[in-house]
mmCIF file of C-alpha atoms in Angstrom:
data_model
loop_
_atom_site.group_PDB
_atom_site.id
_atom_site.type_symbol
_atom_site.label_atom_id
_atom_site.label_comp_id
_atom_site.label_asym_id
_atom_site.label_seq_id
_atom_site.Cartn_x
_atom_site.Cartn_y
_atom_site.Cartn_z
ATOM 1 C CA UNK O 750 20.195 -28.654 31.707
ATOM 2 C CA UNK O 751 16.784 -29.660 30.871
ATOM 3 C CA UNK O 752 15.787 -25.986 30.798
ATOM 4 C CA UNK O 753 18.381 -25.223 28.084
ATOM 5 C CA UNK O 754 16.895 -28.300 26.105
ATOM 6 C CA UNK O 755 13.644 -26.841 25.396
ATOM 7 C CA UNK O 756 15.227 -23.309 25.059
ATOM 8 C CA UNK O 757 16.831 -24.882 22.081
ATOM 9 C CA UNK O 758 13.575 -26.242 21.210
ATOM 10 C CA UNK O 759 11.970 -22.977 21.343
ATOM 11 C CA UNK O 760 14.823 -21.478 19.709
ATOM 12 C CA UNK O 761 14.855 -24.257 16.721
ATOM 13 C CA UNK O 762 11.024 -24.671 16.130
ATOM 14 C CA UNK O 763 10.777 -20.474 15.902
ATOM 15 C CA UNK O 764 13.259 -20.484 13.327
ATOM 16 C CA UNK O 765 12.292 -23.109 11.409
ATOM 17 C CA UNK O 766 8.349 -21.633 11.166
ATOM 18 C CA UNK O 767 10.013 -18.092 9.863
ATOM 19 C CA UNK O 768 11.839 -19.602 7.689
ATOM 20 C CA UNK O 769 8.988 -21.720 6.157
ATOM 21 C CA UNK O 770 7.159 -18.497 6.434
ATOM 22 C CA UNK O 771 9.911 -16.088 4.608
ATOM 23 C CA UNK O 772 11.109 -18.415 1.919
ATOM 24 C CA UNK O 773 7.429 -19.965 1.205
ATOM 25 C CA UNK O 774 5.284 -16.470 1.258
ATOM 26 C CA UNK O 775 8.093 -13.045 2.097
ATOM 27 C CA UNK O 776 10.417 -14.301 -0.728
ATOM 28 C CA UNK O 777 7.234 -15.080 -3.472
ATOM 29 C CA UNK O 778 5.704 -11.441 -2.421
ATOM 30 C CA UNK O 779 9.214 -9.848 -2.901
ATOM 31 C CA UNK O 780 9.411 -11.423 -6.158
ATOM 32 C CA UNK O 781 6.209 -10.754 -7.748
ATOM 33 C CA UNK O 782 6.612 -6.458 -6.128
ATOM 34 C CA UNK O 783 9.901 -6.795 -7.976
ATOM 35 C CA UNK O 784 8.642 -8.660 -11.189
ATOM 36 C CA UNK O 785 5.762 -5.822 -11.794
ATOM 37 C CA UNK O 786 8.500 -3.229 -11.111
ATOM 38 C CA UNK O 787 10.245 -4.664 -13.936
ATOM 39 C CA UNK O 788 7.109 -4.670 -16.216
ATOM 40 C CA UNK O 789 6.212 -1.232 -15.386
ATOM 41 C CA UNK O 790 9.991 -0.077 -16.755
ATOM 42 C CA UNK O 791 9.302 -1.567 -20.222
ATOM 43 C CA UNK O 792 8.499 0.221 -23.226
ATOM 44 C CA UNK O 793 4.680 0.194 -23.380
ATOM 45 C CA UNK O 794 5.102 -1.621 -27.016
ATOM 46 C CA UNK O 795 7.380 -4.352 -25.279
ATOM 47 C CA UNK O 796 4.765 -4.542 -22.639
ATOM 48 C CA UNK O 797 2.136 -4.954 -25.132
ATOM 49 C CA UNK O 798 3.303 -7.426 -26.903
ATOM 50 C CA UNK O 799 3.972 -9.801 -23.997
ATOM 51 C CA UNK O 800 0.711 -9.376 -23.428
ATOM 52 C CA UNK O 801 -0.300 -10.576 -26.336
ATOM 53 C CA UNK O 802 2.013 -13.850 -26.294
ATOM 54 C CA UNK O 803 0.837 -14.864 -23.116
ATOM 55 C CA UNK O 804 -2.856 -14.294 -24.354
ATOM 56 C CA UNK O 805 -1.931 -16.677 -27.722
ATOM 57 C CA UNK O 806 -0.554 -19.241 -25.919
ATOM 58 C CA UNK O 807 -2.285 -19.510 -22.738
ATOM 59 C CA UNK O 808 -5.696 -18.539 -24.042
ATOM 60 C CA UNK O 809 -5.912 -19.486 -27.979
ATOM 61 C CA UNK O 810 -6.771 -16.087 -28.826
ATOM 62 C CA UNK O 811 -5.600 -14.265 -31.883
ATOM 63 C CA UNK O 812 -4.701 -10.410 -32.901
ATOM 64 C CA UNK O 813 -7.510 -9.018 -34.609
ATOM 65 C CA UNK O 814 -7.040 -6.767 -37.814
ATOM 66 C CA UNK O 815 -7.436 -3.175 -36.301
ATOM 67 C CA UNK O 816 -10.111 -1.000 -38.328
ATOM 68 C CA UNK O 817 -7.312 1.219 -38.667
ATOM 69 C CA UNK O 818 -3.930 -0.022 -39.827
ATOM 70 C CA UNK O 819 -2.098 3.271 -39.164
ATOM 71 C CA UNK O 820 -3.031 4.097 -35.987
ATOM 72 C CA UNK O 821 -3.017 0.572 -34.262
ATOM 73 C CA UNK O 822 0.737 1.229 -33.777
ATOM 74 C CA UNK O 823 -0.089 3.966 -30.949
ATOM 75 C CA UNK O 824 -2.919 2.299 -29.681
ATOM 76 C CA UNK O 825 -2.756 0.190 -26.262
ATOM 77 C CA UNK O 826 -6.459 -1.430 -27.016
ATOM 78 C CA UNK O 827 -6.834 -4.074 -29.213
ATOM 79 C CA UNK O 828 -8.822 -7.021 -30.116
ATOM 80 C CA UNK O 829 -8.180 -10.662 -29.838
ATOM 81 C CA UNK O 830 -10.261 -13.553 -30.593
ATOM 82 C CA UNK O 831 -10.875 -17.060 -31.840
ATOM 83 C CA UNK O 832 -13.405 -19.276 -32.745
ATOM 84 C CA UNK O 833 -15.848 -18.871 -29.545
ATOM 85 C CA UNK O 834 -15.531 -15.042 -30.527
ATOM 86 C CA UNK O 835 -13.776 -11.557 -29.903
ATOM 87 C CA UNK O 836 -12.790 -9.549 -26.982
ATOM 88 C CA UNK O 837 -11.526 -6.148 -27.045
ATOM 89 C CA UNK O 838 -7.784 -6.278 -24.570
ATOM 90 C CA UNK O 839 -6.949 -2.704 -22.614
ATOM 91 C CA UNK O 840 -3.454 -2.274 -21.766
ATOM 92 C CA UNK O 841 -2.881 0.230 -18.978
ATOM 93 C CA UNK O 842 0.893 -0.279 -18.780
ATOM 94 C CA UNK O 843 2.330 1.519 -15.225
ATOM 95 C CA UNK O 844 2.541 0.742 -11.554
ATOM 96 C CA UNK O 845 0.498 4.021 -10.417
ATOM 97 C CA UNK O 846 -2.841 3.007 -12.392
ATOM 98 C CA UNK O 847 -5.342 3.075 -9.409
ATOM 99 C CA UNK O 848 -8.542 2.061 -11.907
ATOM 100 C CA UNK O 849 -12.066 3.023 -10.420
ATOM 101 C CA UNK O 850 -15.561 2.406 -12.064
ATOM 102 C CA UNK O 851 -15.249 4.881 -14.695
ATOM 103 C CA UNK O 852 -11.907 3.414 -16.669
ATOM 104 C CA UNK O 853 -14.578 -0.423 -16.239
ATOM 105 C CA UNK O 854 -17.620 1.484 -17.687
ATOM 106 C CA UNK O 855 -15.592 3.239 -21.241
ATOM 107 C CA UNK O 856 -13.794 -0.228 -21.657
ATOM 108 C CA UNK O 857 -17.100 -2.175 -21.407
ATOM 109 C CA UNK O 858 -19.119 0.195 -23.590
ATOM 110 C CA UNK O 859 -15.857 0.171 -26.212
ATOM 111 C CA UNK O 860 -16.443 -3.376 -26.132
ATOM 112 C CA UNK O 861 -20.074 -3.880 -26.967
ATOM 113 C CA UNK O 862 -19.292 -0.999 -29.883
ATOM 114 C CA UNK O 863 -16.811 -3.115 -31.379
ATOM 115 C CA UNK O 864 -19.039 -6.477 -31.354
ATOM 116 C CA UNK O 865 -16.321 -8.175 -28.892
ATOM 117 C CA UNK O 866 -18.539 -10.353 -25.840
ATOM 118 C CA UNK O 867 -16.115 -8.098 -23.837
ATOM 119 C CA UNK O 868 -12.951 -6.964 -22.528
ATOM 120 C CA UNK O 869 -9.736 -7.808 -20.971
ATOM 121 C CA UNK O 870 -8.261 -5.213 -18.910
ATOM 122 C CA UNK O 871 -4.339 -5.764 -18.125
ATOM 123 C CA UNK O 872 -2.545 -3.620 -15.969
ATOM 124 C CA UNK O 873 0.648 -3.908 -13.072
ATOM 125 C CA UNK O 874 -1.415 -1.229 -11.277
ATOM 126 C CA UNK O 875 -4.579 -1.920 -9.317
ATOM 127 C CA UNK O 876 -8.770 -1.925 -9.393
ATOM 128 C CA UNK O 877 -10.811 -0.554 -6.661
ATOM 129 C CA UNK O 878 -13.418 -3.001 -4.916
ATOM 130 C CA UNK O 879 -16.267 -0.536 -6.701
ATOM 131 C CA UNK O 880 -14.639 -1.310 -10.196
ATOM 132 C CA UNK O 881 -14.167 -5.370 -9.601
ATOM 133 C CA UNK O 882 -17.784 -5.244 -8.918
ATOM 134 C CA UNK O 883 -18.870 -3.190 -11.966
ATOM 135 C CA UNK O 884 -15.912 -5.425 -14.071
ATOM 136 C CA UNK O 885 -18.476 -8.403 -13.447
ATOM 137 C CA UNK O 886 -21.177 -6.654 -14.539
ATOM 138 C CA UNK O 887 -20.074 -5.042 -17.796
ATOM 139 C CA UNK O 888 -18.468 -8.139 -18.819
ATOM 140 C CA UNK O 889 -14.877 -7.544 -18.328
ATOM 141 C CA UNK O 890 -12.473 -9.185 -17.118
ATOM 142 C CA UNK O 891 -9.236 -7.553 -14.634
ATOM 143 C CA UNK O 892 -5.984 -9.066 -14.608
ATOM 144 C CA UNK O 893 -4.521 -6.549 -12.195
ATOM 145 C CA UNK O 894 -1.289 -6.546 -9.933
ATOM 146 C CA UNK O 895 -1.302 -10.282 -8.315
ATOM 147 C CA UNK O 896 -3.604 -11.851 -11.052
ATOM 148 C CA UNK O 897 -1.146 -10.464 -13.896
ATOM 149 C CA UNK O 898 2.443 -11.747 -12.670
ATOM 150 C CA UNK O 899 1.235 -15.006 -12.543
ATOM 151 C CA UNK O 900 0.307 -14.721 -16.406
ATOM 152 C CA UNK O 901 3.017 -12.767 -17.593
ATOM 153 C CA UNK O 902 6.086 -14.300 -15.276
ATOM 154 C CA UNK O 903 7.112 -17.268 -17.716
ATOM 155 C CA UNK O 904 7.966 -14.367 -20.727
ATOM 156 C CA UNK O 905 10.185 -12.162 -18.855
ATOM 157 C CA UNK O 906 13.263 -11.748 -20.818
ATOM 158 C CA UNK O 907 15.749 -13.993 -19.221
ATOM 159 C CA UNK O 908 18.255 -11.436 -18.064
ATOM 160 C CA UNK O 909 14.968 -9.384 -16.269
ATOM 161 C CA UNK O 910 13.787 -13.138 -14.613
ATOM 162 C CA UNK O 911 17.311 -13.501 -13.358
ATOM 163 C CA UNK O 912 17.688 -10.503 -12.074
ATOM 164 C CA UNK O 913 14.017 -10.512 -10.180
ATOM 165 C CA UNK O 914 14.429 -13.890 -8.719
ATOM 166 C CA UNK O 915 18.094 -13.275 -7.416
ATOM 167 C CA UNK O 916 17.071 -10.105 -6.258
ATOM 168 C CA UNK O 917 14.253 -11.553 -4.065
ATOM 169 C CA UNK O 918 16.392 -14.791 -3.119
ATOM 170 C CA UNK O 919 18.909 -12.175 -1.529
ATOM 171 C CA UNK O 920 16.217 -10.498 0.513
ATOM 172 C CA UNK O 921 14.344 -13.619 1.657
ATOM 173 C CA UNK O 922 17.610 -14.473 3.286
ATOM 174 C CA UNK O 923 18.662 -11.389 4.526
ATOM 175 C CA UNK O 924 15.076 -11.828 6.670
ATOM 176 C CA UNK O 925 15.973 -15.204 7.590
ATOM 177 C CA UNK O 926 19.460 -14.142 9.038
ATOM 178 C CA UNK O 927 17.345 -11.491 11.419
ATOM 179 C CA UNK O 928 14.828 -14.166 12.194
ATOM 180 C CA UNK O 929 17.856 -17.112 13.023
ATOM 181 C CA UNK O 930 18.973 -14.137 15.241
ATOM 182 C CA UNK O 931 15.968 -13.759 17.017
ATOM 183 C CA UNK O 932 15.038 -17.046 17.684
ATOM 184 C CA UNK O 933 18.480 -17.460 19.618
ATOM 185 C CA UNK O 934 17.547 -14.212 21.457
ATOM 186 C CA UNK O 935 14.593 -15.945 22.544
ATOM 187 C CA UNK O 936 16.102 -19.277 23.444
ATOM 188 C CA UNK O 937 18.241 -17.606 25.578
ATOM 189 C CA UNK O 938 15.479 -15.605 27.070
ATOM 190 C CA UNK O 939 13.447 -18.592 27.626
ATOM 191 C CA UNK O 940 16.221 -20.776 29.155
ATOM 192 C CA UNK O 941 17.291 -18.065 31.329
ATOM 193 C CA UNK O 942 14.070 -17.306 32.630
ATOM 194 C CA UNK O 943 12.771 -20.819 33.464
ATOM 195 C CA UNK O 944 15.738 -21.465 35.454
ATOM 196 C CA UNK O 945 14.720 -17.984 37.412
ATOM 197 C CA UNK O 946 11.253 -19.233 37.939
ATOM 198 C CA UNK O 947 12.393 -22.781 39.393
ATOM 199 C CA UNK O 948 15.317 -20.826 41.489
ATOM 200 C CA UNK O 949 12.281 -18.610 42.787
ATOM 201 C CA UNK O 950 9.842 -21.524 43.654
ATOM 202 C CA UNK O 951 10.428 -22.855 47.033
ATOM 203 C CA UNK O 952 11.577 -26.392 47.604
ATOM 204 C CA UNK O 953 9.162 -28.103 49.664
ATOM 205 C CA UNK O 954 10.750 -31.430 49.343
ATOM 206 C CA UNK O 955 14.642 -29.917 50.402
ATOM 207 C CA UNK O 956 13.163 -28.297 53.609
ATOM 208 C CA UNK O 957 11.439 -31.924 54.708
ATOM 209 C CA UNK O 958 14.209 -33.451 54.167
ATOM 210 C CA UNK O 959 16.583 -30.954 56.124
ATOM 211 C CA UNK O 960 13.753 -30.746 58.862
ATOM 212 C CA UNK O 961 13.357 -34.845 59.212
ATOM 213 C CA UNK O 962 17.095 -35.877 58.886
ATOM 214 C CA UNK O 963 18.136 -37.012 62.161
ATOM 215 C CA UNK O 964 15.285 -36.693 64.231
ATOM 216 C CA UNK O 965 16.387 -36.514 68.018
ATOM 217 C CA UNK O 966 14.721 -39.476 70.162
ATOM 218 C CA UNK O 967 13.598 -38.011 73.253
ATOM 219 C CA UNK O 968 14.741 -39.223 76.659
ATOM 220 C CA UNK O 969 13.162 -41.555 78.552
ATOM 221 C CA UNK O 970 11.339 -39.629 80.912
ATOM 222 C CA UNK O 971 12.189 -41.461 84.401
ATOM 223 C CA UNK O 972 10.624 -40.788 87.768
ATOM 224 C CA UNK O 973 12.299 -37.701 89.696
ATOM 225 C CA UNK O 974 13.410 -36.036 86.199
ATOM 226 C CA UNK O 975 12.792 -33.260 84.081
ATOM 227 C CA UNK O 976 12.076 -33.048 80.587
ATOM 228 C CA UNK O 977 15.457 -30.742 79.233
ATOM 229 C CA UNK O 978 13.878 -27.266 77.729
ATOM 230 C CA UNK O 979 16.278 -24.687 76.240
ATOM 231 C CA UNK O 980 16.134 -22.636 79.672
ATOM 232 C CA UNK O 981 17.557 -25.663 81.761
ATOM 233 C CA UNK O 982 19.907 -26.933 78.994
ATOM 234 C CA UNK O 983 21.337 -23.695 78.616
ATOM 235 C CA UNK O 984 22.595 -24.169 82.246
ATOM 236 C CA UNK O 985 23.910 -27.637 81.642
ATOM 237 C CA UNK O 986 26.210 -26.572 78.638
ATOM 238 C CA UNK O 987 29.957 -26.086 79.209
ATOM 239 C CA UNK O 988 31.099 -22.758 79.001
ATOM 240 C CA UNK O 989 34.634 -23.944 77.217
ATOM 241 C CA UNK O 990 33.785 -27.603 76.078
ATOM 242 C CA UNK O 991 36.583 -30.063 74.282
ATOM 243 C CA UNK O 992 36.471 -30.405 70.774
ATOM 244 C CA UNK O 993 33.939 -33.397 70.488
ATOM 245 C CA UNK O 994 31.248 -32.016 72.327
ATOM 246 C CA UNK O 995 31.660 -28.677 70.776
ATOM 247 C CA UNK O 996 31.002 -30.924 67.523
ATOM 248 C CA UNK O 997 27.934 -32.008 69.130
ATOM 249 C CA UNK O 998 27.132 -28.914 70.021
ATOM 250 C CA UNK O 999 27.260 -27.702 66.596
ATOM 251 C CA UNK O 1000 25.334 -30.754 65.096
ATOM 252 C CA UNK O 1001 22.575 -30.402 67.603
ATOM 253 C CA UNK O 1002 22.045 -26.391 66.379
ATOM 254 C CA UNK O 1003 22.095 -27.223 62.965
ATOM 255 C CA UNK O 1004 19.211 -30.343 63.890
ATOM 256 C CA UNK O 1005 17.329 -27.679 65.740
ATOM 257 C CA UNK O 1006 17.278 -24.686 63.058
ATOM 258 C CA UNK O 1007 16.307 -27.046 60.817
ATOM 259 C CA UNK O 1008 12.995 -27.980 62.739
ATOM 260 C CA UNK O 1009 12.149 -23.846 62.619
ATOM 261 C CA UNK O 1010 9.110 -23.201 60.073
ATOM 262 C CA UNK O 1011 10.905 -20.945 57.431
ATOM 263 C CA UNK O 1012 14.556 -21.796 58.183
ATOM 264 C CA UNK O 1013 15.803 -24.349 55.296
ATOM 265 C CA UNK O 1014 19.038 -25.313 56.895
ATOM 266 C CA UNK O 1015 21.413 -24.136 59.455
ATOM 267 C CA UNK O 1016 25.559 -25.085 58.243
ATOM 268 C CA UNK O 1017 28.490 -24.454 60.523
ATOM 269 C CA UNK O 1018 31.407 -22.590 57.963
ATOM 270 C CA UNK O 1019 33.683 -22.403 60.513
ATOM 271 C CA UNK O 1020 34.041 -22.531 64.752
ATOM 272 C CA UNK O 1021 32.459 -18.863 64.809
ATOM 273 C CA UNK O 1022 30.453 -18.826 61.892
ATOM 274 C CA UNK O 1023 26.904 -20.375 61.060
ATOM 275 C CA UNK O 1024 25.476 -20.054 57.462
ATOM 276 C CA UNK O 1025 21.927 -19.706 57.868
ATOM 277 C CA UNK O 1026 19.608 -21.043 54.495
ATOM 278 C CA UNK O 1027 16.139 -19.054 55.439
ATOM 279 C CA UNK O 1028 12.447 -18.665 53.349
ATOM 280 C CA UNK O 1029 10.894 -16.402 55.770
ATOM 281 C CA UNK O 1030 11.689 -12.780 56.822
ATOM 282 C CA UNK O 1031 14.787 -11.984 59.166
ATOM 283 C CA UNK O 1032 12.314 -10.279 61.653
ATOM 284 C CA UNK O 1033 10.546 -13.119 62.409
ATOM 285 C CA UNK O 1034 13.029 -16.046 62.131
ATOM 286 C CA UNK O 1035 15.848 -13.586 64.082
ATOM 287 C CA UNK O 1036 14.164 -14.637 67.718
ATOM 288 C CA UNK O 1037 13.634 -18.779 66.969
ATOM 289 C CA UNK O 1038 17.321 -18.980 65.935
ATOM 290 C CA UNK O 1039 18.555 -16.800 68.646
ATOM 291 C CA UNK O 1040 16.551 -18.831 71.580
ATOM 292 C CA UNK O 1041 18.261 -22.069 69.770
ATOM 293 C CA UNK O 1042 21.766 -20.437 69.707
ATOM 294 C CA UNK O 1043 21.837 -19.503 72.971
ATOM 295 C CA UNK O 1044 20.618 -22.433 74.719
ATOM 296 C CA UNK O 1045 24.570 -23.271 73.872
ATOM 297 C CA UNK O 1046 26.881 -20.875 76.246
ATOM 298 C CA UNK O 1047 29.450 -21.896 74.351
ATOM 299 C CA UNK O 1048 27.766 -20.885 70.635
ATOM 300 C CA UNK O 1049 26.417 -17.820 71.780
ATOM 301 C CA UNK O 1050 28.592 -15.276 70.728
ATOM 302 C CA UNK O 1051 28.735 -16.746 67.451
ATOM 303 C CA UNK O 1052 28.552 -14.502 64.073
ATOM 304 C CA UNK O 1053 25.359 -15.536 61.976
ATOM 305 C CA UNK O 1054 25.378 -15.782 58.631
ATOM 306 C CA UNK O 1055 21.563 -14.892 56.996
ATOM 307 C CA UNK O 1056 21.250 -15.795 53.288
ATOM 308 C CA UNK O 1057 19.091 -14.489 51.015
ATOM 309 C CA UNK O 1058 16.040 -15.731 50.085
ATOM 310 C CA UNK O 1059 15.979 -17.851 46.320
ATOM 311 C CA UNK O 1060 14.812 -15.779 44.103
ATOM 312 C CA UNK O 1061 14.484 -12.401 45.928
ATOM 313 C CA UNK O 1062 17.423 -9.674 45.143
ATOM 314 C CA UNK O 1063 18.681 -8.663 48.914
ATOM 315 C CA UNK O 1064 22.241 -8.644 50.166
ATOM 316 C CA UNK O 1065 23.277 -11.434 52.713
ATOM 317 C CA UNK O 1066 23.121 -9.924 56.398
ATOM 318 C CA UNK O 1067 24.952 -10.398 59.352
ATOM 319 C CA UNK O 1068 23.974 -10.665 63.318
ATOM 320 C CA UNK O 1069 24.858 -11.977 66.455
ATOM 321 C CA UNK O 1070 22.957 -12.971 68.856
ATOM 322 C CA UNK O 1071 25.560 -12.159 72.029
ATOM 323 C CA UNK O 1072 28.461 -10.482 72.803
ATOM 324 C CA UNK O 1073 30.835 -11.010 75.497
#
């Protein structure tokens, strides 16, 4: 029982991490792939003109008259400014932008020509490590991938939000359905193997007490007599003895077996059968039990029984140590 406890445990505190995990991180990744996804399908005009709403009202910054009126319509750089001054905004508007040094260089250098203190570049695609590092130097700053959904998320239209967030909901839960799965899987696994492992680990404490309970006082050992050894008290054993002493009989076996190093315990199933619980190898234990079995004329022809070992995958044999 206990083993099953901290199988559920297990089981419990593994779903509960991947759940954090897939809700808090999976679902938030889903959402901002599926977010830029949605960006990159607008109209480059709709795109640019989020872009410039978020700019306004997170950043102050104003559309600047275009030098030329008539072709600022086609045109996806433009500047913005305020009061601390002017910076010239790049829109590269699709998911498959992968923006090196040389798209960082033309913007700054546009920049500077215009009289902006820089530039702004925007796109749901991404900039190599060699252009972040030329971005800082040229003055210009990337809002790429991860640092634009941030920005632009809160002016999605609201059917495109809806759809984006319910989208990634669906899959954040489809994950955690797998990982709820799982963690039973390895409950089960757990539980079921720690209950192997104590089944395989021998009982120290079980075999004492088998091998102590009902110790035999010896004798008295009086002038003139022998101490009884299996070869005499083989001799002194009745051949066909009444019921009671072939109880004793019995008893005395099973005290005996259970004072041989390896045997656990020896249990009588029926008249001719003896169930023998064993540790040790059948080669070696076979003789011991035998030489206590047969001290008994009338146990000797008996059929034994010889368990497995706990834990090790072998059938149950079967011997006898006599025949008639």
């Amino acid at each position: 029982m206990f083993s099953w406890i901290l199988a559920l445990l297990l089981a419990l505190a593994c779903f509960l991490l991947a759940t954090a995990y897939l809700w808090l991180v999976t679902r938030r990744r889903k959402q901002m792939t599926l977010g830029l996804q949605a960006l990159a399908s607008m109209h480059w005009r709709e795109f640019s003109e989020l872009v410039k709403r978020a700019l306004h009202e997170q950043r102050g910054l104003q559309e600047q008259q275009h030098s030329d009126e008539d072709s600022r319509a086609s045109c996806s750089d433009f500047p913005m400014g305020n009061d601390a001054g002017q910076w010239l905004v790049s829109c590269k508007h699709g998911l498959a932008y992968r923006i090196g040094t040389a798209a960082i260089n033309e913007l700054g250098a546009a920049a500077r020509l215009s009289g902006a203190h820089g530039g702004i570049l925007i796109t749901e695609g991404r900039v190599d490590a060699e252009g972040l590092v030329v971005a800082g130097k040229q003055a210009v700053e990337v809002l790429d991938g991860r640092r634009l959904w941030p920005m632009l998320s809160p002016y999605l239209p609201g059917d495109i939000e809806s759809r984006v967030h319910s989208a990634a909901r669906r899959h954040a839960r489809q994950r955690i359905v797998v990982a709820a799965l799982a963690s039973c899987t390895l409950g089960l696994l757990a539980g079921m193997g720690y209950q192997t492992a104590q089944v395989a680990e021998p009982q120290p404490a079980v075999v004492v007490a088998v091998a102590t309970a009902a110790p035999v006082a010896p004798a008295p050992e009086r002038a003139g007599e022998t101490v009884p050894t299996p070869a005499n008290v083989a001799g002194s054993q009745q051949a066909d003895p009444d019921a009671a002493t072939l109880e004793r009989y019995q008893q005395e076996v099973s005290r005996a077996l259970g004072r041989i190093p390896g045997v656990a315990s020896g249990i009588w199933q029926t008249r001719q059968t003896l169930a023998v619980d064993r540790t040790g190898e059948i080669d070696s234990l076979w003789p011991d039990i035998c030489e206590v079995v047969t001290a008994y004329p009338a146990l000797r022809t008996v059929r034994v029984q010889l368990n497995a070992r706990p834990g090790v995958d072998e059938p149950v044999r079967w011997r006898q140590c006599a025949t008639l």
